[in-house]
XYZ file of C-alpha atoms in Angstrom:
765
model
C -54.160 -7.509 15.580
C -52.552 -5.207 18.131
C -49.397 -7.330 18.030
C -49.237 -7.201 14.252
C -49.673 -3.424 14.176
C -47.075 -2.967 16.900
C -44.431 -5.001 15.111
C -45.326 -3.405 11.772
C -44.834 0.092 13.143
C -41.619 -0.912 14.878
C -40.342 -2.475 11.651
C -41.218 0.617 9.621
C -39.450 2.838 12.143
C -36.310 0.703 12.179
C -36.402 0.442 8.386
C -36.710 4.213 8.077
C -33.515 4.683 10.087
C -31.754 2.120 7.885
C -33.019 4.073 4.870
C -31.598 7.356 6.148
C -28.195 5.771 6.771
C -28.172 3.852 3.475
C -29.009 6.962 1.456
C -25.782 8.531 2.688
C -23.828 5.545 1.400
C -25.453 5.891 -2.008
C -24.575 9.582 -2.126
C -20.856 9.147 -1.483
C -20.497 6.125 -3.742
C -22.162 7.898 -6.671
C -19.911 10.944 -6.414
C -16.530 9.473 -5.468
C -16.681 5.767 -6.298
C -15.735 4.958 -2.688
C -17.864 2.741 -0.480
C -17.618 4.284 2.965
C -17.151 1.530 5.550
C -16.796 4.275 8.171
C -20.423 5.347 7.691
C -21.557 3.541 10.840
C -18.682 5.035 12.847
C -19.706 8.513 11.676
C -23.215 7.811 12.958
C -21.784 6.579 16.259
C -19.500 9.594 16.707
C -22.339 12.000 15.891
C -24.585 10.296 18.456
C -21.903 10.652 21.131
C -21.366 14.333 20.315
C -25.130 14.912 20.475
C -25.260 13.162 23.867
C -22.406 15.326 25.126
C -24.149 18.523 24.059
C -27.700 17.674 25.129
C -27.189 15.439 28.163
C -23.599 16.004 29.237
C -23.600 19.806 28.956
C -27.354 20.381 29.178
C -27.858 22.354 25.962
C -31.451 22.549 24.699
C -32.289 19.802 22.234
C -32.926 22.134 19.241
C -29.559 23.852 19.698
C -27.744 20.518 20.088
C -29.397 19.216 16.913
C -28.456 22.331 14.942
C -24.835 22.093 16.094
C -24.528 18.357 15.380
C -26.545 18.160 12.151
C -25.741 21.596 10.765
C -22.084 21.982 11.748
C -20.404 18.860 13.116
C -21.799 16.330 10.629
C -21.152 18.326 7.431
C -17.686 19.424 8.580
C -16.807 15.805 9.355
C -17.817 14.782 5.833
C -15.972 17.685 4.189
C -12.837 16.941 6.183
C -12.907 13.255 5.255
C -13.219 14.001 1.560
C -10.756 16.855 1.126
C -8.121 15.495 3.511
C -8.297 11.797 2.648
C -10.750 10.532 0.059
C -9.829 12.594 -2.955
C -6.257 11.304 -2.673
C -7.428 7.721 -3.340
C -7.734 7.997 -7.097
C -5.814 5.425 -9.128
C -5.555 3.074 -6.154
C -6.733 -0.516 -5.964
C -10.110 -1.380 -4.468
C -8.463 -2.925 -1.408
C -6.664 0.362 -0.686
C -9.917 2.323 -0.812
C -11.560 -0.197 1.486
C -8.668 -0.175 3.942
C -8.622 3.619 4.214
C -12.327 3.780 5.101
C -11.888 0.848 7.497
C -9.024 2.764 9.129
C -11.283 5.783 9.567
C -13.906 3.528 11.150
C -11.389 2.078 13.610
C -9.960 5.512 14.336
C -13.403 6.867 15.196
C -14.050 3.861 17.437
C -10.807 4.397 19.351
C -11.450 8.149 19.487
C -14.878 7.650 21.016
C -13.463 5.251 23.618
C -10.763 7.807 24.402
C -13.185 10.661 25.144
C -16.176 8.627 26.362
C -14.979 5.714 28.468
C -17.031 2.549 28.000
C -17.242 1.969 31.775
C -19.546 4.968 32.219
C -23.149 4.219 31.129
C -24.793 6.732 28.789
C -28.367 6.755 27.570
C -30.026 8.875 24.921
C -33.739 9.580 25.532
C -36.366 9.842 22.809
C -37.336 13.209 21.429
C -40.039 14.802 23.615
C -39.425 12.089 26.222
C -40.348 8.435 26.515
C -43.843 9.347 27.741
C -44.769 11.270 24.574
C -46.842 8.674 22.754
C -50.239 7.981 21.256
C -52.296 4.975 20.115
C -52.878 3.794 16.528
C -55.128 0.758 15.956
C -54.410 -0.384 19.482
C -50.641 -0.049 19.134
C -48.567 2.484 21.057
C -46.480 4.842 18.944
C -43.932 7.243 20.401
C -43.543 10.719 18.940
C -39.874 9.914 18.362
C -40.856 6.969 16.155
C -43.257 9.137 14.175
C -40.459 11.653 13.617
C -38.281 8.845 12.240
C -40.943 7.973 9.667
C -41.489 11.602 8.689
C -37.753 12.261 8.384
C -37.222 9.162 6.261
C -40.074 10.059 3.905
C -38.888 13.658 3.591
C -35.321 12.569 2.861
C -36.475 10.020 0.291
C -38.536 12.608 -1.568
C -35.865 15.279 -1.233
C -33.052 13.093 -2.558
C -35.244 11.854 -5.396
C -35.972 15.430 -6.446
C -32.302 16.366 -5.985
C -31.065 13.630 -8.326
C -33.771 13.950 -10.993
C -34.966 17.557 -11.008
C -31.915 19.694 -10.198
C -28.697 20.561 -12.001
C -26.748 19.733 -8.846
C -28.099 16.174 -8.890
C -27.119 15.720 -12.524
C -23.595 16.955 -11.891
C -23.322 14.748 -8.788
C -23.991 11.690 -10.936
C -21.343 12.823 -13.419
C -18.549 13.315 -10.879
C -17.544 9.662 -10.652
C -18.346 8.801 -14.300
C -16.195 11.461 -16.000
C -14.830 14.253 -13.768
C -12.670 15.672 -16.589
C -15.685 16.125 -18.870
C -17.591 17.681 -15.984
C -14.720 20.106 -15.415
C -14.764 21.096 -19.080
C -18.467 21.887 -18.679
C -17.600 24.553 -16.127
C -18.251 22.583 -12.918
C -15.909 21.832 -10.049
C -15.974 18.036 -9.388
C -14.137 18.402 -6.084
C -16.680 20.866 -4.747
C -19.602 18.683 -5.825
C -18.064 15.549 -4.292
C -17.316 17.464 -1.091
C -20.954 18.591 -0.905
C -22.172 14.994 -1.252
C -19.808 13.807 1.498
C -21.030 16.603 3.780
C -24.663 15.681 3.113
C -23.910 11.975 3.574
C -22.192 12.612 6.902
C -25.166 14.632 8.110
C -27.521 11.759 7.212
C -25.269 9.277 9.035
C -25.299 11.429 12.176
C -29.075 11.787 11.955
C -29.436 8.006 11.695
C -27.219 7.507 14.751
C -29.246 9.975 16.824
C -32.578 8.455 15.773
C -31.691 4.774 16.105
C -30.075 4.889 19.561
C -33.299 5.467 21.589
C -35.126 2.848 19.486
C -32.476 0.180 20.110
C -32.565 0.696 23.872
C -31.039 4.110 24.383
C -27.636 2.906 25.561
C -24.639 4.409 23.780
C -21.971 1.777 23.085
C -19.429 2.462 20.359
C -19.029 -1.006 18.828
C -22.731 -1.919 18.934
C -23.869 1.372 17.411
C -21.276 1.172 14.638
C -22.275 -2.378 13.714
C -25.978 -1.505 13.974
C -25.669 1.139 11.275
C -23.554 -1.250 9.198
C -26.815 -3.171 8.743
C -27.731 -0.343 6.366
C -25.188 -1.804 3.909
C -27.799 -4.374 2.919
C -30.379 -1.666 2.255
C -27.906 0.248 0.091
C -27.246 -2.871 -1.973
C -30.981 -3.278 -2.624
C -30.638 -0.157 -4.737
C -27.289 -1.377 -6.078
C -25.725 1.809 -4.702
C -27.540 3.841 -7.363
C -31.288 4.012 -6.788
C -32.574 5.959 -3.778
C -36.167 4.615 -4.066
C -35.048 0.980 -4.198
C -32.711 1.661 -1.285
C -35.609 2.919 0.837
C -37.795 -0.041 -0.140
C -35.007 -2.440 0.789
C -34.536 -0.728 4.142
C -38.227 -1.015 4.994
C -38.253 -4.705 4.008
C -35.283 -5.343 6.301
C -36.903 -3.523 9.203
C -40.215 -5.367 8.835
C -38.576 -8.773 8.391
C -36.544 -8.349 11.572
C -39.483 -7.320 13.745
C -41.832 -9.980 12.310
C -39.191 -12.624 13.036
C -38.934 -11.340 16.571
C -42.700 -11.383 17.065
C -43.755 -14.553 15.267
C -40.810 -16.978 15.389
C -41.724 -20.254 17.165
C -40.720 -20.383 20.801
C -38.858 -23.613 20.100
C -36.381 -21.664 17.973
C -33.743 -20.951 20.587
C -31.649 -19.282 17.912
C -34.339 -16.863 16.663
C -32.785 -13.823 18.395
C -29.409 -14.587 16.802
C -31.144 -15.013 13.440
C -32.855 -11.645 13.788
C -29.517 -9.932 14.457
C -27.954 -11.766 11.500
C -30.839 -11.092 9.118
C -29.384 -7.917 7.503
C -26.127 -9.722 6.711
C -28.021 -12.700 5.287
C -30.020 -10.297 3.136
C -26.809 -8.535 2.055
C -25.225 -11.802 0.939
C -28.362 -12.899 -0.929
C -28.778 -9.532 -2.644
C -25.140 -9.538 -3.750
C -25.576 -12.980 -5.292
C -28.894 -12.236 -6.996
C -28.225 -8.790 -8.418
C -26.616 -8.649 -11.880
C -22.914 -7.835 -11.815
C -20.784 -5.558 -13.954
C -19.149 -7.076 -16.991
C -15.545 -8.184 -16.897
C -13.287 -5.255 -17.572
C -11.473 -5.608 -20.873
C -8.227 -3.842 -20.048
C -5.838 -3.842 -17.158
C -6.411 -1.020 -14.714
C -3.115 0.632 -13.841
C -2.952 1.500 -10.186
C -0.182 2.937 -8.040
C 0.505 -0.325 -6.182
C 3.864 -1.900 -7.089
C 5.238 -5.130 -5.619
C 8.490 -7.017 -6.198
C 8.253 -10.793 -5.815
C 11.579 -12.389 -4.784
C 12.906 -15.613 -6.227
C 12.404 -18.851 -4.318
C 16.122 -18.990 -3.492
C 16.009 -15.529 -1.901
C 12.808 -16.465 -0.103
C 14.488 -19.488 1.466
C 17.376 -17.301 2.621
C 15.058 -14.760 4.186
C 13.002 -17.554 5.794
C 16.112 -18.933 7.508
C 17.070 -15.408 8.559
C 13.610 -14.884 10.083
C 13.860 -18.054 12.168
C 17.346 -17.084 13.387
C 16.263 -13.515 14.229
C 13.215 -14.705 16.201
C 15.421 -17.189 18.088
C 17.900 -14.426 18.983
C 15.102 -12.119 20.097
C 13.716 -14.930 22.255
C 16.923 -14.852 24.313
C 16.066 -11.319 25.437
C 12.459 -11.996 26.401
C 10.758 -13.061 29.625
C 8.372 -16.033 29.544
C 5.189 -13.939 29.417
C 6.494 -11.929 26.481
C 7.278 -15.126 24.563
C 3.601 -16.107 24.548
C 2.655 -12.599 23.442
C 5.043 -12.761 20.468
C 3.706 -16.233 19.637
C 0.198 -14.809 19.331
C 1.554 -12.177 16.965
C 3.229 -14.807 14.758
C -0.044 -16.765 14.641
C -1.811 -13.606 13.481
C 0.886 -13.309 10.819
C -0.039 -16.760 9.501
C -3.645 -15.599 9.151
C -2.399 -12.438 7.396
C -0.422 -14.639 4.984
C -3.738 -15.904 3.641
C -4.499 -12.308 2.619
C -1.178 -12.006 0.759
C -2.101 -15.009 -1.376
C -5.756 -14.075 -1.895
C -5.638 -10.285 -2.171
C -2.015 -9.427 -2.834
C -1.493 -11.997 -5.598
C -4.974 -12.853 -6.894
C -6.740 -9.533 -6.271
C -9.698 -11.214 -4.542
C -11.160 -9.765 -1.349
C -11.786 -11.267 2.069
C -12.741 -8.963 4.936
C -13.234 -11.784 7.456
C -10.079 -13.964 7.530
C -10.425 -14.703 11.245
C -13.850 -16.250 10.623
C -12.137 -19.230 8.992
C -9.830 -19.419 11.998
C -12.946 -19.589 14.181
C -14.333 -22.489 12.126
C -11.086 -24.454 12.432
C -10.993 -23.722 16.173
C -14.517 -25.096 16.665
C -13.580 -28.274 14.787
C -10.419 -28.954 16.812
C -12.288 -28.276 20.054
C -14.866 -30.953 19.271
C -12.725 -33.486 17.398
C -9.057 -32.755 18.002
C -8.411 -32.841 21.774
C -7.083 -35.809 23.688
C -6.438 -36.312 27.399
C -8.022 -34.510 30.338
C -7.216 -31.731 32.746
C -3.745 -30.243 32.450
C -2.704 -33.200 30.282
C -5.064 -32.170 27.468
C -3.357 -31.728 24.124
C -4.317 -30.990 20.541
C -3.723 -33.802 18.108
C -2.138 -33.365 14.698
C -5.104 -35.162 13.136
C -7.483 -32.680 14.759
C -5.497 -29.687 13.476
C -5.389 -31.125 9.954
C -9.142 -31.798 10.125
C -9.789 -28.213 11.264
C -7.703 -26.813 8.387
C -9.518 -29.013 5.863
C -12.956 -27.988 7.139
C -11.949 -24.301 7.074
C -10.732 -24.723 3.488
C -13.970 -26.455 2.473
C -16.070 -23.725 4.085
C -13.949 -21.188 2.232
C -14.826 -22.974 -0.983
C -18.519 -23.072 -0.075
C -18.523 -19.344 0.712
C -16.632 -18.573 -2.487
C -18.797 -20.806 -4.679
C -21.872 -18.538 -4.795
C -19.605 -15.476 -4.706
C -17.435 -16.489 -7.661
C -19.250 -14.080 -9.929
C -18.527 -11.200 -7.560
C -15.531 -8.912 -7.806
C -14.012 -5.985 -5.962
C -16.355 -4.212 -3.584
C -19.199 -6.724 -3.996
C -16.917 -9.605 -3.052
C -15.585 -7.652 -0.071
C -19.126 -7.024 1.179
C -20.054 -10.678 0.675
C -17.128 -11.885 2.821
C -17.923 -9.236 5.427
C -21.544 -10.446 5.504
C -20.286 -13.979 6.074
C -18.000 -12.844 8.904
C -20.715 -10.869 10.707
C -23.196 -13.728 10.217
C -20.728 -16.213 11.712
C -20.146 -13.963 14.735
C -23.849 -13.313 15.338
C -25.292 -16.720 14.488
C -22.646 -19.387 15.151
C -20.277 -17.972 17.751
C -23.229 -16.914 19.925
C -24.844 -20.353 19.803
C -24.079 -21.678 23.283
C -27.266 -23.708 23.785
C -27.407 -27.495 23.627
C -28.918 -29.119 20.528
C -29.929 -32.674 19.774
C -29.499 -34.285 16.355
C -30.206 -37.983 15.729
C -30.114 -38.586 19.457
C -26.736 -36.875 19.875
C -26.578 -33.798 22.101
C -24.070 -31.087 21.202
C -23.426 -27.343 21.312
C -21.411 -25.371 18.792
C -19.698 -22.781 20.981
C -19.903 -24.584 24.303
C -20.374 -22.272 27.262
C -19.377 -19.226 25.202
C -15.681 -20.010 25.747
C -13.551 -22.717 24.143
C -10.429 -23.935 25.954
C -7.806 -24.943 23.367
C -4.779 -26.798 24.763
C -1.334 -26.795 23.081
C -0.430 -29.194 20.293
C 1.716 -32.263 20.882
C 3.318 -34.232 18.049
C 5.589 -36.982 19.294
C 8.354 -35.445 21.413
C 7.391 -31.915 20.307
C 5.149 -30.428 22.997
C 4.018 -26.869 22.385
C 3.192 -26.450 26.061
C 6.736 -25.084 26.231
C 6.489 -21.375 25.236
C 9.805 -21.351 23.375
C 8.908 -24.480 21.413
C 5.541 -22.947 20.514
C 7.140 -19.676 19.349
C 9.772 -21.350 17.201
C 7.274 -23.844 15.745
C 4.906 -21.044 14.749
C 7.817 -19.098 13.223
C 9.035 -22.111 11.253
C 5.491 -22.766 10.004
C 5.186 -19.155 8.863
C 8.568 -19.371 7.120
C 7.619 -22.599 5.326
C 4.227 -21.254 4.281
C 5.822 -17.985 3.174
C 8.304 -19.784 0.927
C 5.455 -21.912 -0.402
C 3.362 -18.828 -1.205
C 6.272 -17.204 -3.060
C 6.974 -20.435 -4.940
C 3.301 -20.533 -5.880
C 3.471 -16.943 -7.110
C 6.512 -17.720 -9.286
C 4.838 -20.772 -10.812
C 2.509 -20.909 -13.781
C -0.430 -20.978 -11.395
C 0.763 -17.763 -9.770
C 1.143 -16.051 -13.128
C -2.421 -17.029 -13.973
C -3.566 -15.487 -10.699
C -1.757 -12.260 -11.537
C -3.270 -12.207 -15.018
C -6.731 -12.646 -13.505
C -6.023 -9.779 -11.094
C -4.842 -7.404 -13.832
C -7.465 -8.194 -16.474
C -10.112 -10.890 -15.905
C -11.475 -10.467 -19.434
C -8.080 -10.920 -21.076
C -7.344 -13.896 -18.829
C -10.643 -15.528 -19.819
C -9.986 -14.859 -23.525
C -6.634 -16.668 -23.217
C -8.484 -19.774 -22.095
C -8.098 -19.500 -18.319
C -10.858 -20.980 -16.186
C -11.589 -18.088 -13.831
C -14.060 -20.088 -11.755
C -11.477 -22.762 -11.030
C -8.788 -20.165 -10.267
C -10.980 -18.225 -7.838
C -12.262 -21.333 -6.113
C -8.786 -22.823 -5.679
C -7.215 -19.655 -4.308
C -10.115 -19.176 -1.873
C -9.709 -22.741 -0.629
C -5.947 -22.341 -0.137
C -6.367 -18.987 1.586
C -9.094 -20.258 3.936
C -6.941 -23.263 4.862
C -3.993 -21.009 5.793
C -6.303 -18.745 7.814
C -7.735 -21.819 9.566
C -4.262 -23.009 10.580
C -3.347 -19.573 11.916
C -6.642 -19.379 13.814
C -6.101 -22.736 15.527
C -2.565 -21.806 16.588
C -3.751 -18.396 17.797
C -6.510 -20.007 19.894
C -4.028 -22.467 21.358
C -1.581 -19.675 22.195
C -4.332 -17.709 23.920
C -5.450 -20.818 25.842
C -9.137 -19.967 25.644
C -11.178 -17.976 23.156
C -14.659 -16.473 23.033
C -16.745 -15.130 20.207
C -15.143 -11.721 20.765
C -11.792 -13.182 19.670
C -13.025 -13.470 16.070
C -15.141 -10.348 15.561
C -15.248 -8.538 12.238
C -13.495 -5.544 13.824
C -10.396 -7.654 14.552
C -10.448 -9.058 11.012
C -10.686 -5.561 9.577
C -7.803 -4.390 11.786
C -5.687 -7.300 10.560
C -6.487 -6.489 6.931
C -5.722 -2.807 7.472
C -2.308 -3.360 9.050
C -1.383 -5.983 6.447
C -2.150 -3.523 3.649
C -0.215 -0.807 5.493
C 2.801 -3.087 5.756
C 2.420 -4.363 2.183
C -0.182 -6.947 1.296
C 1.808 -8.010 -1.775
C 4.754 -9.120 0.391
C 5.156 -12.110 2.698
C 7.167 -9.848 4.995
C 4.219 -7.432 4.925
C 1.998 -10.225 6.221
C 4.493 -10.921 9.022
C 4.809 -7.344 10.220
C 1.111 -6.602 9.733
C 0.090 -9.729 11.637
C 2.498 -9.138 14.513
C 1.382 -5.529 14.886
C -2.297 -6.495 14.684
C -1.878 -9.309 17.197
C 0.323 -7.769 19.847
C 2.277 -4.749 18.652
C 0.077 -1.804 19.549
C -1.491 -3.528 22.568
C 1.979 -3.943 24.098
C 2.680 -0.253 23.539
C -0.619 0.758 25.175
C -0.087 -1.552 28.161
C 3.441 -0.213 28.606
C 2.232 3.397 28.708
C -0.551 2.501 31.154
C 1.952 0.736 33.435
C 4.258 3.752 33.274
C 1.322 5.980 34.233
C 0.707 3.848 37.351
C 4.361 3.682 38.433
C 5.046 7.393 37.837
C 2.054 9.412 39.105
C 3.751 12.741 38.377
C 3.702 11.979 34.627
C 0.419 10.059 34.623
C -1.334 12.497 32.283
C 1.475 12.384 29.718
C 1.682 8.586 29.673
C -2.094 8.184 29.429
C -2.089 10.612 26.493
C 0.657 8.622 24.778
C -1.279 5.397 25.432
C -4.402 6.821 23.811
C -2.351 8.067 20.869
C -0.933 4.552 20.510
C -4.493 3.190 20.390
C -5.451 5.593 17.610
C -2.137 5.296 15.725
C -3.014 2.131 13.714
C -5.987 3.942 12.232
C -3.887 7.023 11.483
C -1.324 4.843 9.743
C -4.050 3.134 7.755
C -5.494 6.470 6.645
C -2.107 7.385 5.193
C -1.906 4.266 3.040
C -3.432 6.246 0.165
C -0.155 8.144 -0.133
C 1.884 4.923 -0.115
C -0.456 2.214 -1.441
C 2.346 -0.324 -1.959
C 2.988 -0.439 1.789
C 5.808 0.256 4.222
C 7.716 -2.899 3.299
C 7.851 -1.776 -0.329
C 9.252 1.580 0.753
C 11.912 -0.079 2.904
C 12.797 -2.578 0.158
C 13.205 0.211 -2.385
C 15.428 2.103 0.055
C 17.684 -0.896 0.607
C 17.879 -1.642 -3.112
C 19.822 1.595 -3.453
C 22.317 0.467 -0.801
C 23.631 -2.484 -2.805
C 26.757 -0.503 -3.783
C 27.106 1.110 -0.360
C 28.348 -1.911 1.580
C 30.113 0.123 4.310
C 26.749 1.623 5.258
C 25.126 -1.821 5.446
C 28.017 -3.212 7.490
C 27.880 -0.222 9.819
C 24.143 -0.628 10.373
C 24.549 -4.355 11.070
C 27.333 -3.574 13.532
C 25.146 -1.074 15.409
C 22.353 -3.627 15.779
C 24.814 -6.378 16.781
C 26.426 -4.223 19.479
C 23.012 -3.213 20.807
C 21.974 -6.879 20.924
C 25.083 -7.880 22.894
C 24.526 -5.035 25.348
C 20.887 -6.067 25.789
C 21.855 -9.734 26.196
C 24.299 -8.852 28.961
C 21.759 -6.643 30.701
C 23.613 -3.368 30.114
C 20.937 -2.103 27.719
C 17.207 -2.290 28.355
C 15.134 -4.315 25.868
C 13.057 -1.274 24.951
C 16.211 0.654 24.098
C 17.418 -2.254 21.992
C 14.118 -2.339 20.106
C 14.205 1.441 19.606
C 17.790 1.413 18.336
C 17.040 -1.480 15.966
C 13.892 0.115 14.496
C 15.559 3.520 14.067
C 18.600 1.923 12.437
C 16.534 -0.120 9.987
C 14.444 2.818 8.815
C 17.209 5.438 8.920
C 19.919 3.448 7.101
C 18.798 4.389 3.535
C 18.743 8.064 4.516
C 22.168 7.796 6.158
C 23.474 6.047 3.035
C 22.334 8.949 0.838
C 24.104 11.387 3.151
C 27.381 9.497 3.517
C 27.731 7.873 0.083
C 25.447 9.789 -2.279
C 27.214 8.709 -5.468
C 27.038 4.990 -4.611
C 23.400 5.193 -3.494
C 21.920 7.650 -5.981
C 24.276 7.377 -8.941
C 26.555 10.088 -10.269
C 23.923 12.023 -12.195
C 21.333 12.105 -9.402
C 23.978 12.881 -6.770
C 25.285 15.770 -8.868
C 21.767 17.095 -9.346
C 21.094 17.084 -5.606
C 24.468 18.560 -4.694
C 24.125 22.246 -3.691
C 25.624 24.737 -6.150
C 28.011 27.555 -5.274
C 27.334 30.141 -8.032
C 30.791 31.681 -7.595
C 32.520 28.422 -8.539
C 30.526 27.726 -11.706
C 32.950 27.844 -14.600
C 35.887 27.244 -12.247
C 35.311 23.830 -10.663
C 32.117 22.932 -12.531
C 31.599 23.217 -16.305
C 28.731 25.116 -17.897
C 25.668 23.121 -18.906
C 21.966 23.671 -19.285
C 21.377 21.842 -15.987
C 24.006 23.990 -14.249
C 22.390 27.175 -15.558
C 18.983 26.033 -14.227
C 20.492 25.184 -10.830
C 22.218 28.570 -10.634
C 18.906 30.246 -11.449
C 17.190 28.358 -8.650
C 20.011 29.165 -6.223
C 19.918 32.886 -7.060
C 16.132 33.058 -7.154
C 16.052 34.140 -10.811
C 13.173 33.301 -13.149
C 13.859 30.398 -15.516
C 15.073 31.021 -19.032
C 12.261 31.337 -21.594
C 11.555 28.173 -23.545
C 12.506 28.658 -27.190
C 10.972 26.980 -30.189
C 13.011 24.557 -32.262
C 13.290 27.110 -35.124
C 14.611 29.795 -32.789
C 17.081 27.376 -31.256
C 18.382 26.349 -34.687
C 18.732 29.951 -35.862
C 20.688 30.977 -32.763
C 22.768 27.833 -32.433
C 26.000 29.142 -34.134
C 26.170 32.277 -31.980
C 24.808 30.866 -28.699
C 26.943 29.166 -26.071
C 26.194 28.277 -22.422
C 28.697 30.948 -21.319
C 26.938 33.660 -23.335
C 23.497 32.556 -22.131
C 24.635 32.563 -18.506
C 26.287 35.983 -18.838
C 23.289 37.518 -20.579
C 20.838 36.044 -18.081
C 22.766 37.015 -14.946
């Protein structure tokens, strides 16, 4: 009996913390339509700030709580909404997800910047660990009682807020029809900002309460993922009902503690199952709950992508292979392997271009399918022993097939899901795989055969050998991975330009219209998931082989989310976006950070500056991802649009190519450092459209636009430049005069015989 009461109380306490965190998610979603994936990171950051105030600086606990809950938490929520979230209207669901994921990653990097992970930090319970009493033979800490009281008070308070107050009614109307709410005399922005402030405060409170219960140790990644378990509780209430959300949270808390207390001792995987239970519940709830109806009209968003023809794609594919080969000539052997890892990440990112960029379907865990393929090739695709071990082509093909089949199995129950629900389902699968499968290092026996899934916690993956092609050679591996990406990229573009690709686009724009035209949406979704999972599996196997050995940490959900974020930033609707996003996710920013750290060691006088730049480089991917709301089509789209204008400015293009070619020759001969070559190349690529507008404005912008942007000398109007309505307006702007009053059509007709531009200009000036 004592055991049952103990685990019941512990489950209720843990569930109450989930309920507090989940209620914040419901608040923000109901007022802005944005599911905040950074909610757990907000809880983590608030817990660290509270530790710094109460333990690090020794402030009294009440004062620290007032500062964190009354000032820091609400200001963090207000800042997120007014600086970032309200700019996400009319963007696709993937853009909204990526921005909140970027905030989550930015907060993680920020916490690691200020609070180094090497230094242990613990957060004690309120009133101390010795403040406890007995209930039915079970020991209850005062801190745990406070969790229950806080959860009950918040549940009642939010219920009354939503049902009994005018503020609650207006909060529900913000996301449904903000224009109508504005006509009623309310300010939707202010109401949404209030809900984000309240949600942030609840997240911080959850982080402070849950840390002592989970052991007291502050660790950024673990605390963020722990609060992410509240996602399942929020989905119990379907992101709308506070009471159902609290019930779901309590059920999750009780189920986890009962599993811990009463699972058979023969279940060696019971601890992994307990950790995975919230994600299993999230997946089940998403499948069981009724979904929204298919939308009947296309939703116009600000994302715009240009799909090249297959002929152009082939040309760019050949150019990519040549460019990578030329860059290889400048690199040392260790750097070649690093770039190879980046290209393998790009292959995984290519699966997102097909699935999300073309079909509009979501997958937040692409590396999970790479992990599945890696496990298969480790057990069934390695031949030889010792240093002579090699991957076999049959093993790689088998791993890709199994990854594709698993992708189909995951997609099959999720076929009825769309948008956010589908994203959460794939995230639940990724977290479940990391917690349940990739942690399973024990030996099992099935039908007399002994095996382990993730043997020893680390899998050694040798290079592939196919006939005379041995990828043990770093250059051969790099060029093979590049050629594979080029071939797959051309194949993806050819698929997009086919009838199948047009059906995918129709399904993305309007599922209801696509279904009415006779398209089988189930077959389309299933097929594109299978293809995408197969591509991700191939990239995962090559990445594991390039790394040499992988652990469960190589496939965590955080890495998958980083890959998705950078692919969207680069342009998820472009194959080139997948390449640049994958390379940057795999190696780009890590190389920059390592370089700054090495500079700090070699130059002690500037150590502080280089360490600062290294930390800024760590945070920069998240900062870039946050800005994707202002450019939802991605960086590649912006660059492509800039170069489209240079088609008639060939001297500018030739000049830019000459600058890069000269820099390459100087780097090849050792006169120019590789970092300088990379800097010159990047600056030239991004600056060329701007230089073209400056040097050849008429060819780049067209005569009319160039004339409009050309500065006006008021003294020469009427001498070198004829009078016109546009000229008069430009003169007004140049002289700082108010614009001419807008006349009605009747007034313009009556004055037409006597009025001329000269007379209007003279009278106005």
